[in-house]
Amino acid sequence: MVTNMSDEDEEIILSELPDEDLVPQMHDDLYDGLKDEVVEGVNILLERGWTPYRILTEALVGGMKIVGEDFRDGILFVPEVLLAANSMKAGMSILKPLLVETGAPRVGKMVIGTVKGDIHDIGKNLVSMMMEGAGFEVVDLGINNPVENYLEALDTEQPDILGMSALLTTTMPYMKVVIDAMVEKGVRDDYIVLVGGAPLNEEFGRAIGADAYCRDAAVAVETAKTLVGRKHNQMHA
Ligand code: B1M
């Protein structure tokens, strides 16, 4: 991996790099867990007129993809991945207020959480941010949620949508536990259930009885808008 210092200890000035070099450098900085540099890179791209969404997808998510591949291949380990994740979160925290339009008309409400046994939250946080940016009210239950947390939140929050996230093949089946509990309680059809996470696919979404599988945050927003619109139309028909 490229570090911030060359062999001659010459420091790389991020603001002097053209976009096509800055983005790969940010991938490297994310990989190396260099939070301050990632934040600096995000600010530079914002100053250069990049949209927050483009920065998020190309500079941050793009960098995290490389981290994921090397984690899978045993090149990176948990402590390094945590540092990379923290750098990603720092970059995301700058973009969040920009993605979230204050005072936008509320188009719907979503309760979202990562399922029991799973502590991955970057993707979920990204979905929350993008949904808020699109005008949804989001209640985030955080990570490691047992079925009781979801049911209680549905009761108290009365959202349009329940969103669940899982990043492990061992935790994704828990989504079905939650949906089955909703069926048993007779409330399944009161909500739109959207699921997402890297190991899922459409077939899995269908098999567990979700309304839709969302490949990424942008798809989550589009799907939510479509299904909430359809639900409201049905109610007023
Ligand atoms: Co973990 N981890 N991890 N990890 N981790 C994966 C998931 C893994 C694929 C890595 C690998 O081997 N390549 C692998 C799972 C393998 C498997 O299940 N088959 C894995 C493993 C094995 C583990 C541990 C078991 C490792 C260990 O301890 N030995 C352990 C498990 C801990 C636990 O949860 N109990 C573990 C731990 C960790 C860290 C704590 C170090 C850290 C998490 C930090 C954090 O989240 N705060 C971590 C990370 C960072 C990853 C990778 C590298 C990156 C995940 C990520 O943030 N991606 C990941 C590799 C990978 O996914 N390529 C990996 C970026 C994010 C933007 O994408 O989360 O997919 P993603 O979200 C997308 C979409 O999926 C979708 O939209 C998002 C935005 O576009 N989406 C939704 C997600 N949720 C949605 C919900 C919706 C809609 C869309 O609802 C409506």
GROMACS .gro file of C-alpha atoms and ligand atoms in nm:
model
  328
    1MET     CA    1   0.000   0.000   0.000
    2VAL     CA    2   0.114   0.356  -0.068
    3THR     CA    3   0.176   0.551   0.251
    4ASN     CA    4   0.160   0.923   0.302
    5MET     CA    5   0.537   0.951   0.291
    6SER     CA    6   0.754   0.857  -0.004
    7ASP     CA    7   1.090   0.687   0.029
    8GLU     CA    8   1.251   1.027   0.070
    9ASP     CA    9   1.002   1.110   0.346
   10GLU     CA   10   0.848   1.364   0.117
   11GLU     CA   11   0.504   1.447   0.244
   12ILE     CA   12   0.212   1.421   0.006
   13ILE     CA   13   0.010   1.741   0.005
   14LEU     CA   14  -0.344   1.618  -0.056
   15SER     CA   15  -0.470   1.956  -0.172
   16GLU     CA   16  -0.208   1.958  -0.449
   17LEU     CA   17  -0.323   1.626  -0.598
   18PRO     CA   18  -0.560   1.631  -0.895
   19ASP     CA   19  -0.890   1.446  -0.841
   20GLU     CA   20  -0.771   1.136  -1.026
   21ASP     CA   21  -0.479   1.098  -0.782
   22LEU     CA   22  -0.655   1.226  -0.472
   23VAL     CA   23  -0.927   0.959  -0.478
   24PRO     CA   24  -0.683   0.661  -0.492
   25GLN     CA   25  -0.475   0.837  -0.223
   26MET     CA   26  -0.789   0.857  -0.007
   27HIS     CA   27  -0.845   0.484  -0.065
   28ASP     CA   28  -0.491   0.428   0.063
   29ASP     CA   29  -0.545   0.656   0.362
   30LEU     CA   30  -0.869   0.479   0.447
   31TYR     CA   31  -0.690   0.145   0.414
   32ASP     CA   32  -0.417   0.271   0.647
   33GLY     CA   33  -0.672   0.405   0.899
   34LEU     CA   34  -0.551   0.763   0.862
   35LYS     CA   35  -0.862   0.937   0.986
   36ASP     CA   36  -0.734   1.297   0.964
   37GLU     CA   37  -0.621   1.248   0.606
   38VAL     CA   38  -0.953   1.093   0.506
   39VAL     CA   39  -1.137   1.389   0.660
   40GLU     CA   40  -0.903   1.630   0.481
   41GLY     CA   41  -0.963   1.451   0.150
   42VAL     CA   42  -1.340   1.473   0.195
   43ASN     CA   43  -1.316   1.846   0.264
   44ILE     CA   44  -1.095   1.903  -0.040
   45LEU     CA   45  -1.339   1.722  -0.270
   46LEU     CA   46  -1.628   1.922  -0.125
   47GLU     CA   47  -1.436   2.244  -0.193
   48ARG     CA   48  -1.380   2.122  -0.548
   49GLY     CA   49  -1.754   2.095  -0.597
   50TRP     CA   50  -1.800   1.718  -0.569
   51THR     CA   51  -2.146   1.621  -0.448
   52PRO     CA   52  -2.155   1.454  -0.103
   53TYR     CA   53  -2.303   1.141  -0.265
   54ARG     CA   54  -2.020   1.113  -0.516
   55ILE     CA   55  -1.759   1.152  -0.241
   56LEU     CA   56  -1.937   0.888  -0.035
   57THR     CA   57  -1.956   0.632  -0.313
   58GLU     CA   58  -1.630   0.690  -0.500
   59ALA     CA   59  -1.385   0.798  -0.228
   60LEU     CA   60  -1.519   0.627   0.087
   61VAL     CA   61  -1.720   0.319  -0.019
   62GLY     CA   62  -1.465   0.256  -0.295
   63GLY     CA   63  -1.186   0.253  -0.035
   64MET     CA   64  -1.379   0.026   0.199
   65LYS     CA   65  -1.426  -0.225  -0.083
   66ILE     CA   66  -1.047  -0.273  -0.103
   67VAL     CA   67  -1.030  -0.312   0.277
   68GLY     CA   68  -1.302  -0.579   0.255
   69GLU     CA   69  -1.116  -0.774  -0.012
   70ASP     CA   70  -0.790  -0.776   0.184
   71PHE     CA   71  -0.975  -0.865   0.507
   72ARG     CA   72  -1.129  -1.161   0.323
   73ASP     CA   73  -0.788  -1.268   0.191
   74GLY     CA   74  -0.623  -1.254   0.532
   75ILE     CA   75  -0.402  -0.955   0.447
   76LEU     CA   76  -0.578  -0.726   0.695
   77PHE     CA   77  -0.701  -0.819   1.043
   78VAL     CA   78  -0.974  -0.690   1.275
   79PRO     CA   79  -0.771  -0.408   1.443
   80GLU     CA   80  -0.670  -0.263   1.105
   81VAL     CA   81  -1.023  -0.297   0.968
   82LEU     CA   82  -1.156  -0.117   1.276
   83LEU     CA   83  -0.918   0.172   1.212
   84ALA     CA   84  -1.031   0.184   0.850
   85ALA     CA   85  -1.395   0.173   0.964
   86ASN     CA   86  -1.334   0.463   1.204
   87SER     CA   87  -1.176   0.666   0.926
   88MET     CA   88  -1.475   0.591   0.706
   89LYS     CA   89  -1.712   0.701   0.984
   90ALA     CA   90  -1.518   1.027   1.032
   91GLY     CA   91  -1.554   1.101   0.660
   92MET     CA   92  -1.921   1.008   0.667
   93SER     CA   93  -1.988   1.239   0.962
   94ILE     CA   94  -1.885   1.539   0.751
   95LEU     CA   95  -2.112   1.431   0.467
   96LYS     CA   96  -2.413   1.345   0.682
   97PRO     CA   97  -2.542   1.700   0.745
   98LEU     CA   98  -2.495   1.775   0.377
   99LEU     CA   99  -2.693   1.471   0.268
  100VAL     CA  100  -2.966   1.537   0.520
  101GLU     CA  101  -3.179   1.824   0.396
  102THR     CA  102  -3.310   2.003   0.700
  103GLY     CA  103  -3.677   2.087   0.684
  104ALA     CA  104  -3.741   1.857   0.388
  105PRO     CA  105  -4.099   1.733   0.385
  106ARG     CA  106  -4.119   1.397   0.558
  107VAL     CA  107  -4.200   1.130   0.304
  108GLY     CA  108  -4.217   0.843   0.551
  109LYS     CA  109  -4.062   0.689   0.858
  110MET     CA  110  -3.822   0.396   0.892
  111VAL     CA  111  -3.696   0.196   1.188
  112ILE     CA  112  -3.364   0.028   1.106
  113GLY     CA  113  -3.115  -0.188   1.292
  114THR     CA  114  -2.845  -0.449   1.247
  115VAL     CA  115  -2.963  -0.794   1.357
  116LYS     CA  116  -2.866  -0.991   1.664
  117GLY     CA  117  -2.509  -1.123   1.667
  118ASP     CA  118  -2.392  -0.868   1.414
  119ILE     CA  119  -2.200  -0.551   1.495
  120HIS     CA  120  -2.140  -0.420   1.141
  121ASP     CA  121  -2.301  -0.078   1.115
  122ILE     CA  122  -2.131   0.122   0.840
  123GLY     CA  123  -2.372   0.013   0.566
  124LYS     CA  124  -2.672   0.062   0.793
  125ASN     CA  125  -2.550   0.411   0.886
  126LEU     CA  126  -2.508   0.492   0.520
  127VAL     CA  127  -2.862   0.378   0.445
  128SER     CA  128  -2.991   0.589   0.739
  129MET     CA  129  -2.807   0.895   0.611
  130MET     CA  130  -2.932   0.855   0.257
  131MET     CA  131  -3.288   0.793   0.373
  132GLU     CA  132  -3.277   1.105   0.590
  133GLY     CA  133  -3.136   1.295   0.296
  134ALA     CA  134  -3.434   1.181   0.090
  135GLY     CA  135  -3.676   1.315   0.353
  136PHE     CA  136  -3.745   1.004   0.559
  137GLU     CA  137  -3.750   1.015   0.938
  138VAL     CA  138  -3.515   0.741   1.059
  139VAL     CA  139  -3.509   0.571   1.398
  140ASP     CA  140  -3.179   0.384   1.426
  141LEU     CA  141  -3.176   0.093   1.670
  142GLY     CA  142  -2.801   0.040   1.634
  143ILE     CA  143  -2.638  -0.303   1.624
  144ASN     CA  144  -2.698  -0.651   1.767
  145ASN     CA  145  -3.077  -0.626   1.788
  146PRO     CA  146  -3.283  -0.916   1.917
  147VAL     CA  147  -3.635  -0.959   1.780
  148GLU     CA  148  -3.784  -0.785   2.088
  149ASN     CA  149  -3.607  -0.458   1.999
  150TYR     CA  150  -3.762  -0.453   1.653
  151LEU     CA  151  -4.112  -0.539   1.776
  152GLU     CA  152  -4.100  -0.279   2.051
  153ALA     CA  153  -3.978  -0.010   1.810
  154LEU     CA  154  -4.254  -0.095   1.561
  155ASP     CA  155  -4.508  -0.052   1.841
  156THR     CA  156  -4.374   0.274   1.975
  157GLU     CA  157  -4.257   0.438   1.652
  158GLN     CA  158  -4.525   0.316   1.410
  159PRO     CA  159  -4.298   0.353   1.106
  160ASP     CA  160  -4.388   0.283   0.743
  161ILE     CA  161  -4.076   0.072   0.698
  162LEU     CA  162  -3.872  -0.178   0.896
  163GLY     CA  163  -3.514  -0.199   0.770
  164MET     CA  164  -3.275  -0.474   0.874
  165SER     CA  165  -2.906  -0.507   0.802
  166ALA     CA  166  -2.680  -0.815   0.828
  167LEU     CA  167  -2.323  -0.857   0.706
  168LEU     CA  168  -2.256  -1.214   0.814
  169THR     CA  169  -2.385  -1.534   0.658
  170THR     CA  170  -2.437  -1.654   1.016
  171THR     CA  171  -2.659  -1.359   1.114
  172MET     CA  172  -2.864  -1.306   0.799
  173PRO     CA  173  -3.107  -1.591   0.881
  174TYR     CA  174  -3.206  -1.391   1.191
  175MET     CA  175  -3.400  -1.158   0.963
  176LYS     CA  176  -3.647  -1.440   0.909
  177VAL     CA  177  -3.683  -1.480   1.285
  178VAL     CA  178  -3.793  -1.116   1.303
  179ILE     CA  179  -4.033  -1.144   1.008
  180ASP     CA  180  -4.181  -1.468   1.145
  181ALA     CA  181  -4.237  -1.296   1.480
  182MET     CA  182  -4.418  -1.013   1.299
  183VAL     CA  183  -4.638  -1.267   1.121
  184GLU     CA  184  -4.712  -1.444   1.449
  185LYS     CA  185  -4.810  -1.113   1.609
  186GLY     CA  186  -5.034  -1.037   1.310
  187VAL     CA  187  -4.851  -0.715   1.220
  188ARG     CA  188  -4.640  -0.825   0.923
  189ASP     CA  189  -4.858  -0.654   0.663
  190ASP     CA  190  -4.868  -0.327   0.855
  191TYR     CA  191  -4.510  -0.252   0.753
  192ILE     CA  192  -4.284  -0.254   0.451
  193VAL     CA  193  -3.986  -0.476   0.531
  194LEU     CA  194  -3.661  -0.392   0.352
  195VAL     CA  195  -3.343  -0.591   0.404
  196GLY     CA  196  -2.983  -0.536   0.301
  197GLY     CA  197  -2.622  -0.631   0.359
  198ALA     CA  198  -2.337  -0.765   0.148
  199PRO     CA  199  -2.412  -1.139   0.174
  200LEU     CA  200  -2.783  -1.107   0.088
  201ASN     CA  201  -2.948  -1.123  -0.252
  202GLU     CA  202  -3.294  -1.088  -0.400
  203GLU     CA  203  -3.369  -1.456  -0.370
  204PHE     CA  204  -3.287  -1.451   0.000
  205GLY     CA  205  -3.508  -1.145   0.048
  206ARG     CA  206  -3.799  -1.324  -0.117
  207ALA     CA  207  -3.737  -1.650   0.071
  208ILE     CA  208  -3.757  -1.486   0.415
  209GLY     CA  209  -4.070  -1.288   0.326
  210ALA     CA  210  -3.923  -0.937   0.300
  211ASP     CA  211  -4.083  -0.686   0.064
  212ALA     CA  212  -3.750  -0.612  -0.100
  213TYR     CA  213  -3.376  -0.668  -0.087
  214CYS     CA  214  -3.178  -0.346  -0.133
  215ARG     CA  215  -2.836  -0.383  -0.294
  216ASP     CA  216  -2.713  -0.046  -0.169
  217ALA     CA  217  -2.823   0.275  -0.002
  218ALA     CA  218  -2.940   0.436  -0.325
  219VAL     CA  219  -3.156   0.134  -0.407
  220ALA     CA  220  -3.291   0.143  -0.049
  221VAL     CA  221  -3.404   0.504  -0.098
  222GLU     CA  222  -3.565   0.435  -0.437
  223THR     CA  223  -3.738   0.119  -0.313
  224ALA     CA  224  -3.860   0.294   0.002
  225LYS     CA  225  -4.004   0.584  -0.199
  226THR     CA  226  -4.181   0.350  -0.442
  227LEU     CA  227  -4.326   0.118  -0.178
  228VAL     CA  228  -4.430   0.396   0.062
  229GLY     CA  229  -4.595   0.579  -0.229
  230ARG     CA  230  -4.781   0.261  -0.323
  231LYS     CA  231  -4.887   0.205   0.040
  232HIS     CA  232  -5.020   0.560   0.075
  233ASN     CA  233  -5.207   0.530  -0.257
  234GLN     CA  234  -5.370   0.205  -0.139
  235MET     CA  235  -5.474   0.373   0.187
  236HIS     CA  236  -5.636   0.662   0.001
  237ALA     CA  237  -5.791   0.455  -0.278
  238B1M    CO1  238  -1.646  -0.788   0.925
  238B1M     N1  239  -1.684  -0.927   0.795
  238B1M     N2  240  -1.629  -0.922   1.065
  238B1M     N3  241  -1.588  -0.641   1.037
  238B1M     N4  242  -1.634  -0.683   0.769
  238B1M     C1  243  -1.721  -0.884   0.660
  238B1M     C2  244  -1.873  -0.867   0.649
  238B1M     C3  245  -1.666  -1.005   0.572
  238B1M     C4  246  -1.741  -1.023   0.439
  238B1M     C5  247  -1.515  -0.983   0.549
  238B1M     C6  248  -1.453  -1.088   0.460
  238B1M     O1  249  -1.428  -1.197   0.505
  238B1M     N5  250  -1.434  -1.053   0.336
  238B1M     C7  251  -1.680  -1.126   0.671
  238B1M     C8  252  -1.813  -1.202   0.664
  238B1M     C9  253  -1.799  -1.337   0.596
  238B1M    C10  254  -1.927  -1.410   0.598
  238B1M     O2  255  -2.014  -1.395   0.678
  238B1M     N6  256  -1.939  -1.493   0.499
  238B1M    C11  257  -1.660  -1.059   0.805
  238B1M    C12  258  -1.623  -1.126   0.924
  238B1M    C13  259  -1.591  -1.273   0.910
  238B1M    C14  260  -1.615  -1.061   1.048
  238B1M    C15  261  -1.582  -1.123   1.184
  238B1M    C16  262  -1.646  -1.258   1.213
  238B1M    C17  263  -1.427  -1.128   1.191
  238B1M    C18  264  -1.371  -1.191   1.315
  238B1M     O3  265  -1.396  -1.147   1.424
  238B1M     N7  266  -1.296  -1.294   1.292
  238B1M    C19  267  -1.629  -1.014   1.282
  238B1M    C20  268  -1.779  -1.034   1.322
  238B1M    C21  269  -1.826  -0.938   1.428
  238B1M    C22  270  -1.976  -0.944   1.445
  238B1M     O4  271  -2.049  -0.877   1.375
  238B1M     N8  272  -2.022  -1.029   1.536
  238B1M    C23  273  -1.614  -0.892   1.199
  238B1M    C24  274  -1.583  -0.765   1.250
  238B1M    C25  275  -1.567  -0.652   1.175
  238B1M    C26  276  -1.516  -0.518   1.229
  238B1M    C27  277  -1.569  -0.488   1.370
  238B1M    C28  278  -1.365  -0.523   1.232
  238B1M    C29  279  -1.562  -0.417   1.117
  238B1M    C30  280  -1.702  -0.358   1.142
  238B1M    C31  281  -1.694  -0.214   1.187
  238B1M    C32  282  -1.829  -0.149   1.183
  238B1M     O5  283  -1.917  -0.180   1.104
  238B1M     N9  284  -1.846  -0.055   1.271
  238B1M    C33  285  -1.575  -0.511   0.997
  238B1M    C34  286  -1.579  -0.465   0.863
  238B1M    C35  287  -1.555  -0.317   0.842
  238B1M    C36  288  -1.604  -0.553   0.754
  238B1M    C37  289  -1.595  -0.524   0.603
  238B1M    C38  290  -1.447  -0.516   0.569
  238B1M    C39  291  -1.662  -0.400   0.549
  238B1M    C40  292  -1.810  -0.387   0.581
  238B1M    C41  293  -1.854  -0.249   0.543
  238B1M     O6  294  -1.862  -0.161   0.627
  238B1M    N10  295  -1.872  -0.228   0.412
  238B1M    C42  296  -1.669  -0.651   0.542
  238B1M    C43  297  -1.621  -0.689   0.402
  238B1M    C44  298  -1.721  -0.651   0.295
  238B1M     O7  299  -1.839  -0.632   0.318
  238B1M    N11  300  -1.672  -0.642   0.177
  238B1M    C45  301  -1.663  -0.748   0.653
  238B1M    C46  302  -1.905  -0.095   0.357
  238B1M    C47  303  -2.056  -0.075   0.359
  238B1M    C48  304  -2.087   0.061   0.300
  238B1M     O8  305  -2.116  -0.175   0.279
  238B1M     O9  306  -2.215  -0.293   0.480
  238B1M    O10  307  -2.237  -0.392   0.246
  238B1M     P1  308  -2.230  -0.274   0.334
  238B1M    O11  309  -2.365  -0.189   0.314
  238B1M    C49  310  -2.418  -0.153   0.189
  238B1M    C50  311  -2.515  -0.256   0.132
  238B1M    O12  312  -2.491  -0.388   0.173
  238B1M    C51  313  -2.650  -0.205   0.170
  238B1M    O13  314  -2.632  -0.064   0.162
  238B1M    C52  315  -2.504  -0.032   0.216
  238B1M    C53  316  -2.456   0.097   0.155
  238B1M    O14  317  -2.453   0.095   0.015
  238B1M    N12  318  -2.708  -0.233   0.301
  238B1M    C54  319  -2.841  -0.215   0.325
  238B1M    C55  320  -2.651  -0.272   0.416
  238B1M    N13  321  -2.742  -0.280   0.513
  238B1M    C56  322  -2.860  -0.246   0.462
  238B1M    C57  323  -2.986  -0.238   0.519
  238B1M    C58  324  -3.091  -0.199   0.440
  238B1M    C59  325  -3.072  -0.167   0.305
  238B1M    C60  326  -2.947  -0.176   0.245
  238B1M    O15  327  -3.212  -0.192   0.500
  238B1M    C61  328  -3.313  -0.126   0.438
   0.00000   0.00000   0.00000
